[in-house]
mmCIF file of C-alpha atoms in Angstrom:
data_model
loop_
_atom_site.group_PDB
_atom_site.id
_atom_site.type_symbol
_atom_site.label_atom_id
_atom_site.label_comp_id
_atom_site.label_asym_id
_atom_site.label_seq_id
_atom_site.Cartn_x
_atom_site.Cartn_y
_atom_site.Cartn_z
ATOM 1 C CA MET T 210 5.528 1.281 13.076
ATOM 2 C CA THR T 211 8.079 3.329 12.048
ATOM 3 C CA PHE T 212 8.895 1.965 8.723
ATOM 4 C CA VAL T 213 4.538 1.935 7.645
ATOM 5 C CA THR T 214 4.195 5.433 8.767
ATOM 6 C CA MET T 215 7.357 6.940 6.378
ATOM 7 C CA ILE T 216 5.457 5.010 3.849
ATOM 8 C CA PHE T 217 2.253 6.831 4.529
ATOM 9 C CA ALA T 218 4.089 9.941 4.653
ATOM 10 C CA LEU T 219 6.252 9.273 1.222
ATOM 11 C CA LEU T 220 2.920 8.625 -0.446
ATOM 12 C CA GLY T 221 1.628 12.071 0.724
ATOM 13 C CA MET T 222 -1.363 10.680 3.007
ATOM 14 C CA LEU T 223 0.094 12.607 6.157
ATOM 15 C CA SER T 224 0.617 16.404 5.421
ATOM 16 C CA PRO T 225 3.477 18.245 7.243
ATOM 17 C CA ALA T 226 1.203 21.107 7.771
ATOM 18 C CA ASN T 227 -1.653 19.358 10.199
ATOM 19 C CA ARG T 228 0.887 18.500 12.888
ATOM 20 C CA GLY T 229 -1.181 16.159 14.700
ATOM 21 C CA GLY T 230 -2.490 14.030 11.907
ATOM 22 C CA LEU T 231 1.309 12.375 12.148
ATOM 23 C CA MET T 232 1.095 11.844 15.703
ATOM 24 C CA THR T 233 -2.565 10.308 15.194
ATOM 25 C CA ALA T 234 -1.552 7.842 12.907
ATOM 26 C CA MET T 235 1.542 6.844 15.007
ATOM 27 C CA LEU T 236 -0.442 6.519 18.187
ATOM 28 C CA LEU T 237 -2.822 4.158 16.075
ATOM 29 C CA LEU T 238 0.032 2.284 14.626
ATOM 30 C CA PHE T 239 1.700 1.533 17.306
ATOM 31 C CA VAL T 240 -1.751 0.035 19.335
ATOM 32 C CA PHE T 241 -2.477 -2.038 16.324
ATOM 33 C CA MET T 242 1.122 -3.570 16.332
ATOM 34 C CA GLY T 243 0.681 -5.623 19.388
ATOM 35 C CA ILE T 244 -0.451 -8.563 17.488
ATOM 36 C CA PRO T 245 3.095 -8.860 16.045
ATOM 37 C CA ALA T 246 4.996 -7.475 18.832
ATOM 38 C CA GLY T 247 3.831 -10.180 21.060
ATOM 39 C CA TYR T 248 4.427 -13.048 18.030
ATOM 40 C CA VAL T 249 7.970 -11.895 18.147
ATOM 41 C CA ALA T 250 8.762 -11.391 21.255
ATOM 42 C CA ALA T 251 7.155 -15.220 22.018
ATOM 43 C CA ARG T 252 9.127 -16.960 19.435
ATOM 44 C CA LEU T 253 12.270 -15.641 20.624
ATOM 45 C CA TYR T 254 11.922 -16.352 24.082
ATOM 46 C CA LYS T 255 10.593 -19.917 23.032
ATOM 47 C CA SER T 256 13.979 -19.917 21.023
ATOM 48 C CA PHE T 257 16.000 -19.220 24.238
ATOM 49 C CA ARG T 258 13.825 -21.874 26.370
ATOM 50 C CA GLY T 259 12.380 -19.233 27.972
ATOM 51 C CA THR T 260 10.127 -20.219 30.753
ATOM 52 C CA ASN T 261 8.004 -17.643 31.867
ATOM 53 C CA TRP T 262 6.274 -16.496 29.088
ATOM 54 C CA LYS T 263 3.710 -14.449 31.181
ATOM 55 C CA GLY T 264 6.373 -12.035 32.647
ATOM 56 C CA ASN T 265 7.834 -11.810 28.980
ATOM 57 C CA THR T 266 4.255 -11.034 27.365
ATOM 58 C CA LEU T 267 3.760 -8.260 30.110
ATOM 59 C CA LYS T 268 6.730 -6.689 29.559
ATOM 60 C CA THR T 269 6.584 -6.577 25.779
ATOM 61 C CA ALA T 270 3.226 -4.824 26.170
ATOM 62 C CA THR T 271 4.400 -2.446 29.132
ATOM 63 C CA MET T 272 8.002 -1.268 29.282
ATOM 64 C CA PHE T 273 8.265 0.912 25.950
ATOM 65 C CA PRO T 274 4.729 2.507 26.733
ATOM 66 C CA GLY T 275 5.009 2.802 30.463
ATOM 67 C CA ILE T 276 8.395 4.130 30.806
ATOM 68 C CA VAL T 277 7.354 6.974 27.477
ATOM 69 C CA GLY T 278 4.143 7.288 30.235
ATOM 70 C CA VAL T 279 5.757 8.040 33.054
ATOM 71 C CA VAL T 280 8.244 10.627 31.755
ATOM 72 C CA PHE T 281 4.966 12.002 29.322
ATOM 73 C CA PHE T 282 2.516 12.388 33.014
ATOM 74 C CA VAL T 283 5.479 13.964 35.223
ATOM 75 C CA LEU T 284 5.774 16.712 32.484
ATOM 76 C CA ASN T 285 2.526 16.884 32.455
ATOM 77 C CA LEU T 286 2.019 17.646 35.977
ATOM 78 C CA PHE T 287 4.795 20.264 35.407
ATOM 79 C CA ILE T 288 2.987 22.061 32.761
ATOM 80 C CA TRP T 289 -0.394 22.069 34.829
ATOM 81 C CA GLY T 290 1.628 23.467 37.585
ATOM 82 C CA HIS T 291 2.121 26.414 35.777
ATOM 83 C CA LYS T 292 -0.881 26.519 34.725
ATOM 84 C CA SER T 293 -0.125 26.566 30.986
ATOM 85 C CA SER T 294 -2.556 25.884 28.090
ATOM 86 C CA GLY T 295 0.192 23.424 26.682
ATOM 87 C CA ALA T 296 -0.884 20.636 29.075
ATOM 88 C CA VAL T 297 -2.538 17.895 27.915
ATOM 89 C CA PRO T 298 -6.337 17.235 28.974
ATOM 90 C CA PHE T 299 -7.525 14.552 31.912
ATOM 91 C CA GLY T 300 -9.562 13.327 29.239
ATOM 92 C CA THR T 301 -7.046 13.209 26.307
ATOM 93 C CA LEU T 302 -4.522 10.966 28.961
ATOM 94 C CA PHE T 303 -7.728 9.120 29.623
ATOM 95 C CA ALA T 304 -7.977 8.101 26.185
ATOM 96 C CA LEU T 305 -4.377 7.204 25.924
ATOM 97 C CA LEU T 306 -4.732 5.030 28.894
ATOM 98 C CA LEU T 307 -7.659 3.151 27.342
ATOM 99 C CA LEU T 308 -6.036 2.694 24.159
ATOM 100 C CA TRP T 309 -2.826 1.388 26.019
ATOM 101 C CA PHE T 310 -4.852 -0.716 28.382
ATOM 102 C CA GLY T 311 -7.922 -2.054 26.231
ATOM 103 C CA ILE T 312 -6.440 -2.477 22.565
ATOM 104 C CA SER T 313 -2.647 -2.359 23.126
ATOM 105 C CA VAL T 314 -2.059 -5.027 25.533
ATOM 106 C CA PRO T 315 -4.764 -7.260 25.158
ATOM 107 C CA LEU T 316 -3.782 -7.436 20.973
ATOM 108 C CA VAL T 317 -0.229 -8.353 22.600
ATOM 109 C CA PHE T 318 -0.930 -11.549 24.397
ATOM 110 C CA VAL T 319 -3.017 -12.536 21.440
ATOM 111 C CA GLY T 320 0.117 -12.478 19.391
ATOM 112 C CA SER T 321 2.378 -13.700 22.388
ATOM 113 C CA TYR T 322 -0.288 -16.871 22.152
ATOM 114 C CA PHE T 323 0.069 -17.509 18.566
ATOM 115 C CA GLY T 324 3.751 -16.952 19.177
ATOM 116 C CA TYR T 325 4.314 -19.898 21.531
ATOM 117 C CA LYS T 326 2.102 -22.213 19.738
ATOM 118 C CA ALA T 327 4.184 -21.498 16.553
ATOM 119 C CA PRO T 328 6.916 -24.144 16.356
ATOM 120 C CA VAL T 329 10.179 -23.301 18.136
ATOM 121 C CA ILE T 330 13.316 -21.759 16.161
ATOM 122 C CA GLU T 331 15.855 -24.589 15.866
ATOM 123 C CA HIS T 332 19.644 -23.401 16.192
ATOM 124 C CA PRO T 333 21.717 -25.012 13.684
ATOM 125 C CA THR T 334 23.983 -26.238 16.088
ATOM 126 C CA ARG T 335 23.771 -27.450 19.656
ATOM 127 C CA THR T 336 25.336 -25.595 22.620
ATOM 128 C CA ASN T 337 27.644 -27.480 25.414
ATOM 129 C CA GLN T 338 25.578 -27.681 28.558
ATOM 130 C CA ILE T 339 28.519 -26.621 30.647
ATOM 131 C CA PRO T 340 29.344 -22.579 30.128
ATOM 132 C CA ARG T 341 33.201 -22.189 28.711
ATOM 133 C CA VAL T 342 35.317 -19.565 30.664
ATOM 134 C CA VAL T 343 35.899 -16.799 28.635
ATOM 135 C CA PRO T 344 39.313 -15.645 27.824
ATOM 136 C CA GLU T 345 40.629 -11.995 29.361
ATOM 137 C CA GLN T 346 39.796 -9.656 26.856
ATOM 138 C CA PRO T 347 41.872 -6.443 25.364
ATOM 139 C CA TRP T 348 40.819 -3.222 26.397
ATOM 140 C CA TYR T 349 39.299 -2.144 23.005
ATOM 141 C CA MET T 350 37.268 -5.275 23.446
ATOM 142 C CA SER T 351 35.562 -4.129 26.525
ATOM 143 C CA PRO T 352 31.470 -4.370 26.453
ATOM 144 C CA VAL T 353 31.943 -0.327 27.128
ATOM 145 C CA PHE T 354 34.069 0.781 24.555
ATOM 146 C CA CYS T 355 32.929 -1.278 22.081
ATOM 147 C CA THR T 356 29.146 -0.152 23.083
ATOM 148 C CA LEU T 357 30.013 3.326 22.583
ATOM 149 C CA VAL T 358 32.231 3.151 19.261
ATOM 150 C CA GLY T 359 29.228 0.948 18.073
ATOM 151 C CA GLY T 360 26.846 3.704 18.167
ATOM 152 C CA ILE T 361 28.940 6.565 16.152
ATOM 153 C CA LEU T 362 28.203 5.408 12.836
ATOM 154 C CA PRO T 363 24.575 4.926 13.463
ATOM 155 C CA PHE T 364 24.140 8.512 14.618
ATOM 156 C CA GLY T 365 26.376 9.901 11.727
ATOM 157 C CA ALA T 366 23.923 8.394 9.095
ATOM 158 C CA VAL T 367 21.234 10.329 10.512
ATOM 159 C CA PHE T 368 23.059 13.498 12.069
ATOM 160 C CA ILE T 369 22.289 15.869 9.115
ATOM 161 C CA GLU T 370 18.690 15.117 8.751
ATOM 162 C CA LEU T 371 18.477 15.322 12.375
ATOM 163 C CA PHE T 372 19.348 19.393 12.587
ATOM 164 C CA PHE T 373 15.924 19.613 10.232
ATOM 165 C CA ILE T 374 13.831 17.459 12.248
ATOM 166 C CA LEU T 375 14.508 19.170 15.443
ATOM 167 C CA SER T 376 13.995 22.671 13.446
ATOM 168 C CA SER T 377 10.843 20.923 12.403
ATOM 169 C CA ILE T 378 9.567 20.593 16.166
ATOM 170 C CA TRP T 379 11.262 23.198 17.941
ATOM 171 C CA LEU T 380 11.663 26.012 15.666
ATOM 172 C CA HIS T 381 8.009 25.781 14.221
ATOM 173 C CA GLN T 382 9.259 24.790 10.544
ATOM 174 C CA PHE T 383 7.292 22.944 8.244
ATOM 175 C CA TYR T 384 9.201 19.305 7.283
ATOM 176 C CA TYR T 385 8.174 17.940 3.748
ATOM 177 C CA VAL T 386 11.180 15.695 2.177
ATOM 178 C CA PHE T 387 10.002 12.435 3.633
ATOM 179 C CA GLY T 388 11.240 10.892 0.602
ATOM 180 C CA PHE T 389 15.040 12.222 1.558
ATOM 181 C CA LEU T 390 13.927 11.252 5.599
ATOM 182 C CA PHE T 391 12.890 7.635 3.844
ATOM 183 C CA ILE T 392 16.361 6.914 2.499
ATOM 184 C CA VAL T 393 18.032 8.065 5.395
ATOM 185 C CA PHE T 394 15.821 6.109 7.469
ATOM 186 C CA VAL T 395 17.041 3.136 5.282
ATOM 187 C CA ILE T 396 21.028 3.932 5.248
ATOM 188 C CA LEU T 397 20.430 3.942 9.119
ATOM 189 C CA LEU T 398 18.939 0.457 9.174
ATOM 190 C CA ILE T 399 21.689 -0.969 7.094
ATOM 191 C CA THR T 400 24.581 0.839 8.924
ATOM 192 C CA CYS T 401 22.983 -0.318 12.499
ATOM 193 C CA ALA T 402 23.403 -3.830 10.707
ATOM 194 C CA GLU T 403 26.719 -3.750 9.391
ATOM 195 C CA ILE T 404 28.162 -1.966 12.532
ATOM 196 C CA THR T 405 26.878 -4.807 14.887
ATOM 197 C CA ILE T 406 27.812 -7.483 12.752
ATOM 198 C CA VAL T 407 31.282 -6.300 12.750
ATOM 199 C CA MET T 408 31.665 -5.727 15.932
ATOM 200 C CA CYS T 409 29.493 -9.388 16.799
ATOM 201 C CA TYR T 410 32.287 -11.015 14.229
ATOM 202 C CA PHE T 411 35.319 -9.575 16.203
ATOM 203 C CA GLN T 412 33.992 -10.417 19.724
ATOM 204 C CA LEU T 413 33.239 -14.171 18.452
ATOM 205 C CA CYS T 414 36.449 -13.924 17.244
ATOM 206 C CA SER T 415 38.372 -13.064 20.795
ATOM 207 C CA GLU T 416 36.363 -16.301 22.061
ATOM 208 C CA ASP T 417 33.005 -13.962 24.071
ATOM 209 C CA TYR T 418 30.354 -15.537 23.010
ATOM 210 C CA HIS T 419 27.842 -13.641 24.801
ATOM 211 C CA TRP T 420 26.553 -11.606 21.969
ATOM 212 C CA TRP T 421 22.731 -11.015 22.432
ATOM 213 C CA TRP T 422 22.935 -7.577 24.933
ATOM 214 C CA ARG T 423 26.218 -6.403 23.270
ATOM 215 C CA GLY T 424 24.666 -6.663 19.879
ATOM 216 C CA PHE T 425 21.416 -4.800 21.085
ATOM 217 C CA LEU T 426 23.727 -2.234 22.976
ATOM 218 C CA THR T 427 26.249 -1.766 20.187
ATOM 219 C CA ALA T 428 23.700 -0.096 17.825
ATOM 220 C CA GLY T 429 21.135 1.248 20.535
ATOM 221 C CA SER T 430 23.820 3.389 22.305
ATOM 222 C CA SER T 431 23.253 5.817 19.268
ATOM 223 C CA GLY T 432 20.288 7.172 21.123
ATOM 224 C CA LEU T 433 23.327 8.620 23.841
ATOM 225 C CA TYR T 434 24.589 10.386 20.947
ATOM 226 C CA LEU T 435 20.977 11.706 19.870
ATOM 227 C CA PHE T 436 20.341 12.674 23.448
ATOM 228 C CA GLY T 437 23.707 14.363 23.449
ATOM 229 C CA TYR T 438 23.296 16.158 20.368
ATOM 230 C CA SER T 439 20.297 17.387 21.474
ATOM 231 C CA LEU T 440 21.644 19.001 24.685
ATOM 232 C CA VAL T 441 24.067 20.908 22.181
ATOM 233 C CA TYR T 442 20.706 21.953 19.907
ATOM 234 C CA LEU T 443 19.460 23.261 22.735
ATOM 235 C CA TYR T 444 22.648 25.537 23.708
ATOM 236 C CA THR T 445 23.576 26.743 20.239
ATOM 237 C CA LYS T 446 20.157 27.281 18.091
ATOM 238 C CA MET T 447 17.702 27.678 20.951
ATOM 239 C CA VAL T 448 16.659 30.149 23.049
ATOM 240 C CA VAL T 449 15.081 29.869 26.186
ATOM 241 C CA VAL T 450 14.262 31.672 28.961
ATOM 242 C CA ARG T 451 12.055 29.698 31.351
ATOM 243 C CA THR T 452 12.679 26.646 33.351
ATOM 244 C CA ILE T 453 9.931 25.001 32.137
ATOM 245 C CA SER T 454 10.620 25.171 28.724
ATOM 246 C CA VAL T 455 13.965 23.651 29.443
ATOM 247 C CA VAL T 456 12.252 20.876 31.278
ATOM 248 C CA MET T 457 9.660 19.764 28.747
ATOM 249 C CA TYR T 458 12.564 19.969 25.596
ATOM 250 C CA ILE T 459 14.407 17.559 27.903
ATOM 251 C CA SER T 460 11.743 15.145 28.531
ATOM 252 C CA TYR T 461 10.819 15.034 25.176
ATOM 253 C CA MET T 462 14.367 14.715 23.617
ATOM 254 C CA LEU T 463 14.648 11.759 26.555
ATOM 255 C CA ILE T 464 11.617 9.797 25.084
ATOM 256 C CA ALA T 465 13.256 10.426 21.129
ATOM 257 C CA ALA T 466 16.271 9.294 22.477
ATOM 258 C CA TYR T 467 15.012 6.135 24.214
ATOM 259 C CA THR T 468 12.672 5.700 20.968
ATOM 260 C CA PHE T 469 15.959 5.907 19.133
ATOM 261 C CA PHE T 470 17.764 3.466 21.409
ATOM 262 C CA ILE T 471 14.663 0.455 21.256
ATOM 263 C CA LEU T 472 14.437 0.924 17.186
ATOM 264 C CA THR T 473 18.273 0.543 16.653
ATOM 265 C CA GLY T 474 19.348 -2.024 19.554
ATOM 266 C CA THR T 475 16.152 -4.033 17.863
ATOM 267 C CA VAL T 476 17.843 -3.712 14.292
ATOM 268 C CA GLY T 477 21.202 -4.741 15.783
ATOM 269 C CA PHE T 478 20.332 -7.770 17.388
ATOM 270 C CA ALA T 479 18.195 -9.088 14.886
ATOM 271 C CA ALA T 480 21.532 -8.621 12.540
ATOM 272 C CA CYS T 481 23.421 -10.277 15.065
ATOM 273 C CA PHE T 482 20.735 -12.875 15.344
ATOM 274 C CA TRP T 483 20.921 -13.450 12.134
ATOM 275 C CA PHE T 484 24.514 -13.612 11.246
ATOM 276 C CA VAL T 485 25.520 -15.932 14.211
ATOM 277 C CA ARG T 486 22.652 -18.258 13.074
ATOM 278 C CA THR T 487 23.858 -18.175 9.527
ATOM 279 C CA ILE T 488 27.585 -18.761 10.293
ATOM 280 C CA TYR T 489 27.136 -21.536 12.992
ATOM 281 C CA GLY T 490 24.689 -22.977 10.094
ATOM 282 C CA GLU T 491 27.849 -23.618 7.486
ATOM 283 C CA VAL T 492 29.809 -25.679 10.198
ATOM 284 C CA LYS T 493 30.027 -29.048 9.407
ATOM 285 C CA VAL T 494 29.609 -31.529 12.355
ATOM 286 C CA GLU T 495 31.225 -34.727 11.294
#
C-alpha cells in the first residue's frame, strides 16, 4: 500500500495542495489490499504449521485497523468534548466502519481462502522434533539490546526527511519532493533488510534459533525512535498551549509510530525468512 501510494504521488497523481486526496487514496488502497494481505498471511501461517486459520485471518483483518481505530475514536471523543470543529462527523466514522467491515474484512477472508488452498511453502531442511537447548548468551546478544540497536539504522535512514514531513503535517507547509521521498523509502527498505539479516546471522552463530520474532522486532523498533523524535519535535519546534492539542499530537504520532513499526518489522521478518531459507537451502545433507 505504501509503495503504490508513493508511486502515485511520484507520478503527480496526488497533489500536495489537496491534503484530503492523499488520505483518501491511502484508505482505499488499504481496503482493497485485503486480498494480498490475507493471502500472504495464510501462506506464511500454513508454512509454520499453524492450525487456527480462522483466528489468524481475523487478526490479519482487525489487529492493525482495530488499534488505529480505537485510538482515533477515543481522540475524537476528546475533540467532541471540547466542541472543536476538527472533530470527525459521525457519518464519516460510520463510512469508515462500513469500508472496514463491509469490504476490507471480507477481502481478507477471500485472500486467506486462496492462500490456504495454495501449496505449502516447503522448508529446505527438516527440523528436529525435540527443541535444542539454547546456550547462555552474552549480554550484547540479549533480545532487548539487539532489538534496540537494530532500530537505530532504519530510523537514521529517514531522520532528515522525517523533519520535513512533520513540518508539512503540523506546521501547515506543503511537501512536494516525492521523488526524494521515494528514494529515502527505498533506502529504508534496504536498511531494514540488511540490519535484520546481520543481526539474525549473529544470532544463529550464537546457536540461538529463535529468529522469527527477533527479526520482526529488530527492524520494527525503529518505530520507537520515531515516536521519541516526535516528542523532541513537539518540545523544540511547536508552540502548543492547549492540552487537547498536545493529546492530538501525541495520539496521531502514536498511530504513525505504530504504522512505521509494522512496516519496518514486516520488512525485517521477510528479509530474515528469505535469508534463513537461503543459507539452510545450501546445506548438503548426505
